[in-house]
Amino acid sequence: RLKGDVLGDLPEKNENVVYAEMAGEQDKLYRASASKLARSIAKQLPEDFAGSKLQVLAELSKLRELCCDPSLLYGNYTGGSAKLDTCMELISTALEADHSVLLFSQFTSMLDLIAARLDSDGVAYQMLTGSTSKEKRFQECAVPVFLISLKAGGVGLNLTAADIVIHYDPWWNVAAENQATDRAHRIGQTRTVTVFKLIVKDTIEEGILALQQRKRELADSVVGGEALGSTSITRDDVLALLDAGR
């Protein structure tokens, strides 16, 4: 049966955007990096930009990591992460209300940081990064939190034991994001599924969300690297992304 044929059998799905606001060292690092990249691109001629798209993608990815947690880039960073703190509050609230949580991230290193926080808080969890399936144990409710990487999010997992889905760093490809959410919102689910997208205010993350609405192809390319050789990403597009944080 196709999902379209069984929508009436599925429980409700509620989607929410949750905003975190950087401060202190995290904010300073992000602003400095974004401003440096914007100045560099603004000086480029169109033909120069066309030949540097891979490097631009790498720099945009670094900005996304700064939004997630600067320690992904700086080993000696101790300034904290607004998004990680917000995420842990969401998880704590969910578990207090007897929910189970699926958390997706594109960055497996970010999953490691979240796992460390869960260890510190004494919260049981499992992690799936594509190498080993722990679907059965999670379905049997042995753990309340399942951390899943982007690569493992669309492999047909049935994780209806969870009714809370957190996209820590949404990859902006709507089809892929929905596919990940559908690990919980599928036949067999009996509870309302609540989906949270974590977004850092006044950053590239807000810029990409806006672009997702008006230029889907660009949004996918920025994150996934598809079509980088095409004309879909322009110099002005990238400057608009960077301007979202000003």
mmCIF file with all atom_site columns, C-alpha atoms in Angstrom, residues 17-146:
data_model
loop_
_atom_site.group_PDB
_atom_site.id
_atom_site.type_symbol
_atom_site.label_atom_id
_atom_site.label_alt_id
_atom_site.label_comp_id
_atom_site.label_asym_id
_atom_site.label_entity_id
_atom_site.label_seq_id
_atom_site.pdbx_PDB_ins_code
_atom_site.Cartn_x
_atom_site.Cartn_y
_atom_site.Cartn_z
_atom_site.occupancy
_atom_site.B_iso_or_equiv
_atom_site.pdbx_formal_charge
_atom_site.auth_seq_id
_atom_site.auth_comp_id
_atom_site.auth_asym_id
_atom_site.auth_atom_id
_atom_site.pdbx_PDB_model_num
ATOM 1   C CA . VAL A 1 17  ? 10.470 25.275 14.379  1.00 0.00 ? 17  VAL A CA 1
ATOM 2   C CA . VAL A 1 18  ? 12.385 25.862 17.611  1.00 0.00 ? 18  VAL A CA 1
ATOM 3   C CA . TYR A 1 19  ? 14.822 28.764 17.642  1.00 0.00 ? 19  TYR A CA 1
ATOM 4   C CA . ALA A 1 20  ? 18.050 29.019 19.603  1.00 0.00 ? 20  ALA A CA 1
ATOM 5   C CA . GLU A 1 21  ? 19.918 32.296 19.982  1.00 0.00 ? 21  GLU A CA 1
ATOM 6   C CA . MET A 1 22  ? 23.706 32.342 20.134  1.00 0.00 ? 22  MET A CA 1
ATOM 7   C CA . ALA A 1 23  ? 25.612 34.489 22.607  1.00 0.00 ? 23  ALA A CA 1
ATOM 8   C CA . GLY A 1 24  ? 29.149 35.020 23.810  1.00 0.00 ? 24  GLY A CA 1
ATOM 9   C CA . GLU A 1 25  ? 31.985 33.133 22.163  1.00 0.00 ? 25  GLU A CA 1
ATOM 10  C CA . GLN A 1 26  ? 29.781 31.093 19.818  1.00 0.00 ? 26  GLN A CA 1
ATOM 11  C CA . ASP A 1 27  ? 28.178 34.231 18.441  1.00 0.00 ? 27  ASP A CA 1
ATOM 12  C CA . LYS A 1 28  ? 31.556 35.955 18.008  1.00 0.00 ? 28  LYS A CA 1
ATOM 13  C CA . LEU A 1 29  ? 33.035 32.995 16.139  1.00 0.00 ? 29  LEU A CA 1
ATOM 14  C CA . TYR A 1 30  ? 30.057 32.719 13.822  1.00 0.00 ? 30  TYR A CA 1
ATOM 15  C CA . ARG A 1 31  ? 29.851 36.442 13.042  1.00 0.00 ? 31  ARG A CA 1
ATOM 16  C CA . ALA A 1 32  ? 33.573 36.673 12.342  1.00 0.00 ? 32  ALA A CA 1
ATOM 17  C CA . SER A 1 33  ? 33.524 33.659 10.012  1.00 0.00 ? 33  SER A CA 1
ATOM 18  C CA . ALA A 1 34  ? 30.382 34.771 8.172   1.00 0.00 ? 34  ALA A CA 1
ATOM 19  C CA . SER A 1 35  ? 31.688 38.314 7.698   1.00 0.00 ? 35  SER A CA 1
ATOM 20  C CA . LYS A 1 36  ? 35.039 37.080 6.411   1.00 0.00 ? 36  LYS A CA 1
ATOM 21  C CA . LEU A 1 37  ? 33.367 34.800 3.859   1.00 0.00 ? 37  LEU A CA 1
ATOM 22  C CA . ALA A 1 38  ? 30.946 37.539 2.769   1.00 0.00 ? 38  ALA A CA 1
ATOM 23  C CA . ARG A 1 39  ? 33.785 40.007 2.214   1.00 0.00 ? 39  ARG A CA 1
ATOM 24  C CA . SER A 1 40  ? 35.743 37.444 0.242   1.00 0.00 ? 40  SER A CA 1
ATOM 25  C CA . ILE A 1 41  ? 32.824 36.581 -2.046  1.00 0.00 ? 41  ILE A CA 1
ATOM 26  C CA . ALA A 1 42  ? 31.803 40.215 -2.500  1.00 0.00 ? 42  ALA A CA 1
ATOM 27  C CA . LYS A 1 43  ? 35.231 40.935 -3.988  1.00 0.00 ? 43  LYS A CA 1
ATOM 28  C CA . GLN A 1 44  ? 34.999 38.112 -6.509  1.00 0.00 ? 44  GLN A CA 1
ATOM 29  C CA . LEU A 1 45  ? 34.073 38.550 -10.126 1.00 0.00 ? 45  LEU A CA 1
ATOM 30  C CA . PRO A 1 46  ? 31.311 36.214 -11.376 1.00 0.00 ? 46  PRO A CA 1
ATOM 31  C CA . GLU A 1 47  ? 33.837 34.113 -13.283 1.00 0.00 ? 47  GLU A CA 1
ATOM 32  C CA . ASP A 1 48  ? 36.012 33.772 -10.183 1.00 0.00 ? 48  ASP A CA 1
ATOM 33  C CA . PHE A 1 49  ? 33.028 32.646 -8.098  1.00 0.00 ? 49  PHE A CA 1
ATOM 34  C CA . ALA A 1 50  ? 32.110 30.011 -10.696 1.00 0.00 ? 50  ALA A CA 1
ATOM 35  C CA . GLY A 1 51  ? 35.486 28.365 -10.182 1.00 0.00 ? 51  GLY A CA 1
ATOM 36  C CA . SER A 1 52  ? 35.355 28.399 -6.391  1.00 0.00 ? 52  SER A CA 1
ATOM 37  C CA . LYS A 1 53  ? 31.990 26.799 -5.637  1.00 0.00 ? 53  LYS A CA 1
ATOM 38  C CA . LEU A 1 54  ? 33.462 23.755 -3.914  1.00 0.00 ? 54  LEU A CA 1
ATOM 39  C CA . GLN A 1 55  ? 35.446 25.970 -1.566  1.00 0.00 ? 55  GLN A CA 1
ATOM 40  C CA . VAL A 1 56  ? 32.374 28.105 -0.918  1.00 0.00 ? 56  VAL A CA 1
ATOM 41  C CA . LEU A 1 57  ? 30.365 24.980 -0.066  1.00 0.00 ? 57  LEU A CA 1
ATOM 42  C CA . ALA A 1 58  ? 33.061 23.940 2.406   1.00 0.00 ? 58  ALA A CA 1
ATOM 43  C CA . GLU A 1 59  ? 32.949 27.360 4.070   1.00 0.00 ? 59  GLU A CA 1
ATOM 44  C CA . LEU A 1 60  ? 29.143 27.294 4.269   1.00 0.00 ? 60  LEU A CA 1
ATOM 45  C CA . SER A 1 61  ? 29.352 23.864 5.883   1.00 0.00 ? 61  SER A CA 1
ATOM 46  C CA . LYS A 1 62  ? 31.715 25.293 8.508   1.00 0.00 ? 62  LYS A CA 1
ATOM 47  C CA . LEU A 1 63  ? 29.171 27.990 9.308   1.00 0.00 ? 63  LEU A CA 1
ATOM 48  C CA . ARG A 1 64  ? 26.531 25.309 9.803   1.00 0.00 ? 64  ARG A CA 1
ATOM 49  C CA . GLU A 1 65  ? 28.875 23.470 12.156  1.00 0.00 ? 65  GLU A CA 1
ATOM 50  C CA . LEU A 1 66  ? 29.406 26.670 14.147  1.00 0.00 ? 66  LEU A CA 1
ATOM 51  C CA . CYS A 1 67  ? 25.638 26.840 14.544  1.00 0.00 ? 67  CYS A CA 1
ATOM 52  C CA . CYS A 1 68  ? 25.576 23.240 15.778  1.00 0.00 ? 68  CYS A CA 1
ATOM 53  C CA . ASP A 1 69  ? 28.514 23.526 18.187  1.00 0.00 ? 69  ASP A CA 1
ATOM 54  C CA . PRO A 1 70  ? 31.842 25.338 17.583  1.00 0.00 ? 70  PRO A CA 1
ATOM 55  C CA . SER A 1 71  ? 33.725 22.454 19.180  1.00 0.00 ? 71  SER A CA 1
ATOM 56  C CA . LEU A 1 72  ? 33.085 20.544 15.941  1.00 0.00 ? 72  LEU A CA 1
ATOM 57  C CA . LEU A 1 73  ? 35.702 22.857 14.416  1.00 0.00 ? 73  LEU A CA 1
ATOM 58  C CA . TYR A 1 74  ? 37.753 23.981 17.409  1.00 0.00 ? 74  TYR A CA 1
ATOM 59  C CA . GLY A 1 75  ? 39.035 21.276 19.714  1.00 0.00 ? 75  GLY A CA 1
ATOM 60  C CA . ASN A 1 76  ? 39.832 23.670 22.542  1.00 0.00 ? 76  ASN A CA 1
ATOM 61  C CA . TYR A 1 77  ? 36.462 25.469 22.423  1.00 0.00 ? 77  TYR A CA 1
ATOM 62  C CA . THR A 1 78  ? 34.684 25.679 25.789  1.00 0.00 ? 78  THR A CA 1
ATOM 63  C CA . GLY A 1 79  ? 32.115 28.429 25.164  1.00 0.00 ? 79  GLY A CA 1
ATOM 64  C CA . GLY A 1 80  ? 29.051 26.229 24.908  1.00 0.00 ? 80  GLY A CA 1
ATOM 65  C CA . SER A 1 81  ? 26.381 25.851 22.224  1.00 0.00 ? 81  SER A CA 1
ATOM 66  C CA . ALA A 1 82  ? 22.975 27.527 22.308  1.00 0.00 ? 82  ALA A CA 1
ATOM 67  C CA . LYS A 1 83  ? 21.551 24.906 19.971  1.00 0.00 ? 83  LYS A CA 1
ATOM 68  C CA . LEU A 1 84  ? 22.878 21.965 21.992  1.00 0.00 ? 84  LEU A CA 1
ATOM 69  C CA . ASP A 1 85  ? 21.470 23.440 25.198  1.00 0.00 ? 85  ASP A CA 1
ATOM 70  C CA . THR A 1 86  ? 18.095 23.938 23.512  1.00 0.00 ? 86  THR A CA 1
ATOM 71  C CA . CYS A 1 87  ? 18.185 20.378 22.208  1.00 0.00 ? 87  CYS A CA 1
ATOM 72  C CA . MET A 1 88  ? 18.925 18.919 25.631  1.00 0.00 ? 88  MET A CA 1
ATOM 73  C CA . GLU A 1 89  ? 16.017 20.898 27.100  1.00 0.00 ? 89  GLU A CA 1
ATOM 74  C CA . LEU A 1 90  ? 13.710 19.453 24.438  1.00 0.00 ? 90  LEU A CA 1
ATOM 75  C CA . ILE A 1 91  ? 14.884 15.914 25.158  1.00 0.00 ? 91  ILE A CA 1
ATOM 76  C CA . SER A 1 92  ? 14.539 16.377 28.919  1.00 0.00 ? 92  SER A CA 1
ATOM 77  C CA . THR A 1 93  ? 10.990 17.727 28.573  1.00 0.00 ? 93  THR A CA 1
ATOM 78  C CA . ALA A 1 94  ? 10.045 14.880 26.229  1.00 0.00 ? 94  ALA A CA 1
ATOM 79  C CA . LEU A 1 95  ? 11.368 12.174 28.525  1.00 0.00 ? 95  LEU A CA 1
ATOM 80  C CA . GLU A 1 96  ? 9.687  13.704 31.576  1.00 0.00 ? 96  GLU A CA 1
ATOM 81  C CA . ALA A 1 97  ? 6.397  13.342 29.702  1.00 0.00 ? 97  ALA A CA 1
ATOM 82  C CA . ASP A 1 98  ? 7.184  9.692  28.890  1.00 0.00 ? 98  ASP A CA 1
ATOM 83  C CA . HIS A 1 99  ? 7.892  10.212 25.188  1.00 0.00 ? 99  HIS A CA 1
ATOM 84  C CA . SER A 1 100 ? 10.576 8.499  23.103  1.00 0.00 ? 100 SER A CA 1
ATOM 85  C CA . VAL A 1 101 ? 12.803 10.534 20.806  1.00 0.00 ? 101 VAL A CA 1
ATOM 86  C CA . LEU A 1 102 ? 14.409 10.141 17.388  1.00 0.00 ? 102 LEU A CA 1
ATOM 87  C CA . LEU A 1 103 ? 17.125 12.725 16.770  1.00 0.00 ? 103 LEU A CA 1
ATOM 88  C CA . PHE A 1 104 ? 18.653 13.235 13.315  1.00 0.00 ? 104 PHE A CA 1
ATOM 89  C CA . SER A 1 105 ? 21.850 15.067 12.417  1.00 0.00 ? 105 SER A CA 1
ATOM 90  C CA . GLN A 1 106 ? 23.896 15.277 9.258   1.00 0.00 ? 106 GLN A CA 1
ATOM 91  C CA . PHE A 1 107 ? 27.085 15.449 11.330  1.00 0.00 ? 107 PHE A CA 1
ATOM 92  C CA . THR A 1 108 ? 28.019 12.195 13.057  1.00 0.00 ? 108 THR A CA 1
ATOM 93  C CA . SER A 1 109 ? 30.505 14.161 15.174  1.00 0.00 ? 109 SER A CA 1
ATOM 94  C CA . MET A 1 110 ? 27.535 16.171 16.481  1.00 0.00 ? 110 MET A CA 1
ATOM 95  C CA . LEU A 1 111 ? 25.794 12.952 17.442  1.00 0.00 ? 111 LEU A CA 1
ATOM 96  C CA . ASP A 1 112 ? 28.892 12.086 19.476  1.00 0.00 ? 112 ASP A CA 1
ATOM 97  C CA . LEU A 1 113 ? 28.616 15.393 21.357  1.00 0.00 ? 113 LEU A CA 1
ATOM 98  C CA . ILE A 1 114 ? 24.930 14.821 22.044  1.00 0.00 ? 114 ILE A CA 1
ATOM 99  C CA . ALA A 1 115 ? 25.710 11.291 23.204  1.00 0.00 ? 115 ALA A CA 1
ATOM 100 C CA . ALA A 1 116 ? 28.272 12.673 25.652  1.00 0.00 ? 116 ALA A CA 1
ATOM 101 C CA . ARG A 1 117 ? 25.663 15.016 27.113  1.00 0.00 ? 117 ARG A CA 1
ATOM 102 C CA . LEU A 1 118 ? 23.173 12.157 27.415  1.00 0.00 ? 118 LEU A CA 1
ATOM 103 C CA . ASP A 1 119 ? 25.831 10.087 29.189  1.00 0.00 ? 119 ASP A CA 1
ATOM 104 C CA . SER A 1 120 ? 26.438 12.978 31.591  1.00 0.00 ? 120 SER A CA 1
ATOM 105 C CA . ASP A 1 121 ? 22.715 13.231 32.283  1.00 0.00 ? 121 ASP A CA 1
ATOM 106 C CA . GLY A 1 122 ? 22.345 9.481  32.748  1.00 0.00 ? 122 GLY A CA 1
ATOM 107 C CA . VAL A 1 123 ? 19.988 9.092  29.781  1.00 0.00 ? 123 VAL A CA 1
ATOM 108 C CA . ALA A 1 124 ? 20.023 5.773  27.928  1.00 0.00 ? 124 ALA A CA 1
ATOM 109 C CA . TYR A 1 125 ? 20.299 5.966  24.146  1.00 0.00 ? 125 TYR A CA 1
ATOM 110 C CA . GLN A 1 126 ? 21.337 4.129  21.008  1.00 0.00 ? 126 GLN A CA 1
ATOM 111 C CA . MET A 1 127 ? 23.182 5.534  18.013  1.00 0.00 ? 127 MET A CA 1
ATOM 112 C CA . LEU A 1 128 ? 22.802 4.484  14.393  1.00 0.00 ? 128 LEU A CA 1
ATOM 113 C CA . THR A 1 129 ? 25.263 5.859  11.869  1.00 0.00 ? 129 THR A CA 1
ATOM 114 C CA . GLY A 1 130 ? 24.815 3.320  9.104   1.00 0.00 ? 130 GLY A CA 1
ATOM 115 C CA . SER A 1 131 ? 27.189 0.640  10.326  1.00 0.00 ? 131 SER A CA 1
ATOM 116 C CA . THR A 1 132 ? 25.041 -1.351 12.776  1.00 0.00 ? 132 THR A CA 1
ATOM 117 C CA . SER A 1 133 ? 21.273 -1.555 13.074  1.00 0.00 ? 133 SER A CA 1
ATOM 118 C CA . LYS A 1 134 ? 19.815 -1.242 16.572  1.00 0.00 ? 134 LYS A CA 1
ATOM 119 C CA . GLU A 1 135 ? 16.256 -0.881 15.322  1.00 0.00 ? 135 GLU A CA 1
ATOM 120 C CA . LYS A 1 136 ? 14.970 -3.935 17.216  1.00 0.00 ? 136 LYS A CA 1
ATOM 121 C CA . ARG A 1 137 ? 16.246 -2.801 20.596  1.00 0.00 ? 137 ARG A CA 1
ATOM 122 C CA . PHE A 1 138 ? 14.765 0.668  20.199  1.00 0.00 ? 138 PHE A CA 1
ATOM 123 C CA . GLN A 1 139 ? 11.411 -0.727 19.078  1.00 0.00 ? 139 GLN A CA 1
ATOM 124 C CA . GLU A 1 140 ? 11.332 -2.838 22.221  1.00 0.00 ? 140 GLU A CA 1
ATOM 125 C CA . CYS A 1 141 ? 11.630 0.432  24.195  1.00 0.00 ? 141 CYS A CA 1
ATOM 126 C CA . ALA A 1 142 ? 14.918 -0.506 25.845  1.00 0.00 ? 142 ALA A CA 1
ATOM 127 C CA . VAL A 1 143 ? 16.124 3.071  25.319  1.00 0.00 ? 143 VAL A CA 1
ATOM 128 C CA . PRO A 1 144 ? 14.203 6.367  25.162  1.00 0.00 ? 144 PRO A CA 1
ATOM 129 C CA . VAL A 1 145 ? 16.499 8.190  22.695  1.00 0.00 ? 145 VAL A CA 1
ATOM 130 C CA . PHE A 1 146 ? 17.766 7.082  19.284  1.00 0.00 ? 146 PHE A CA 1
#
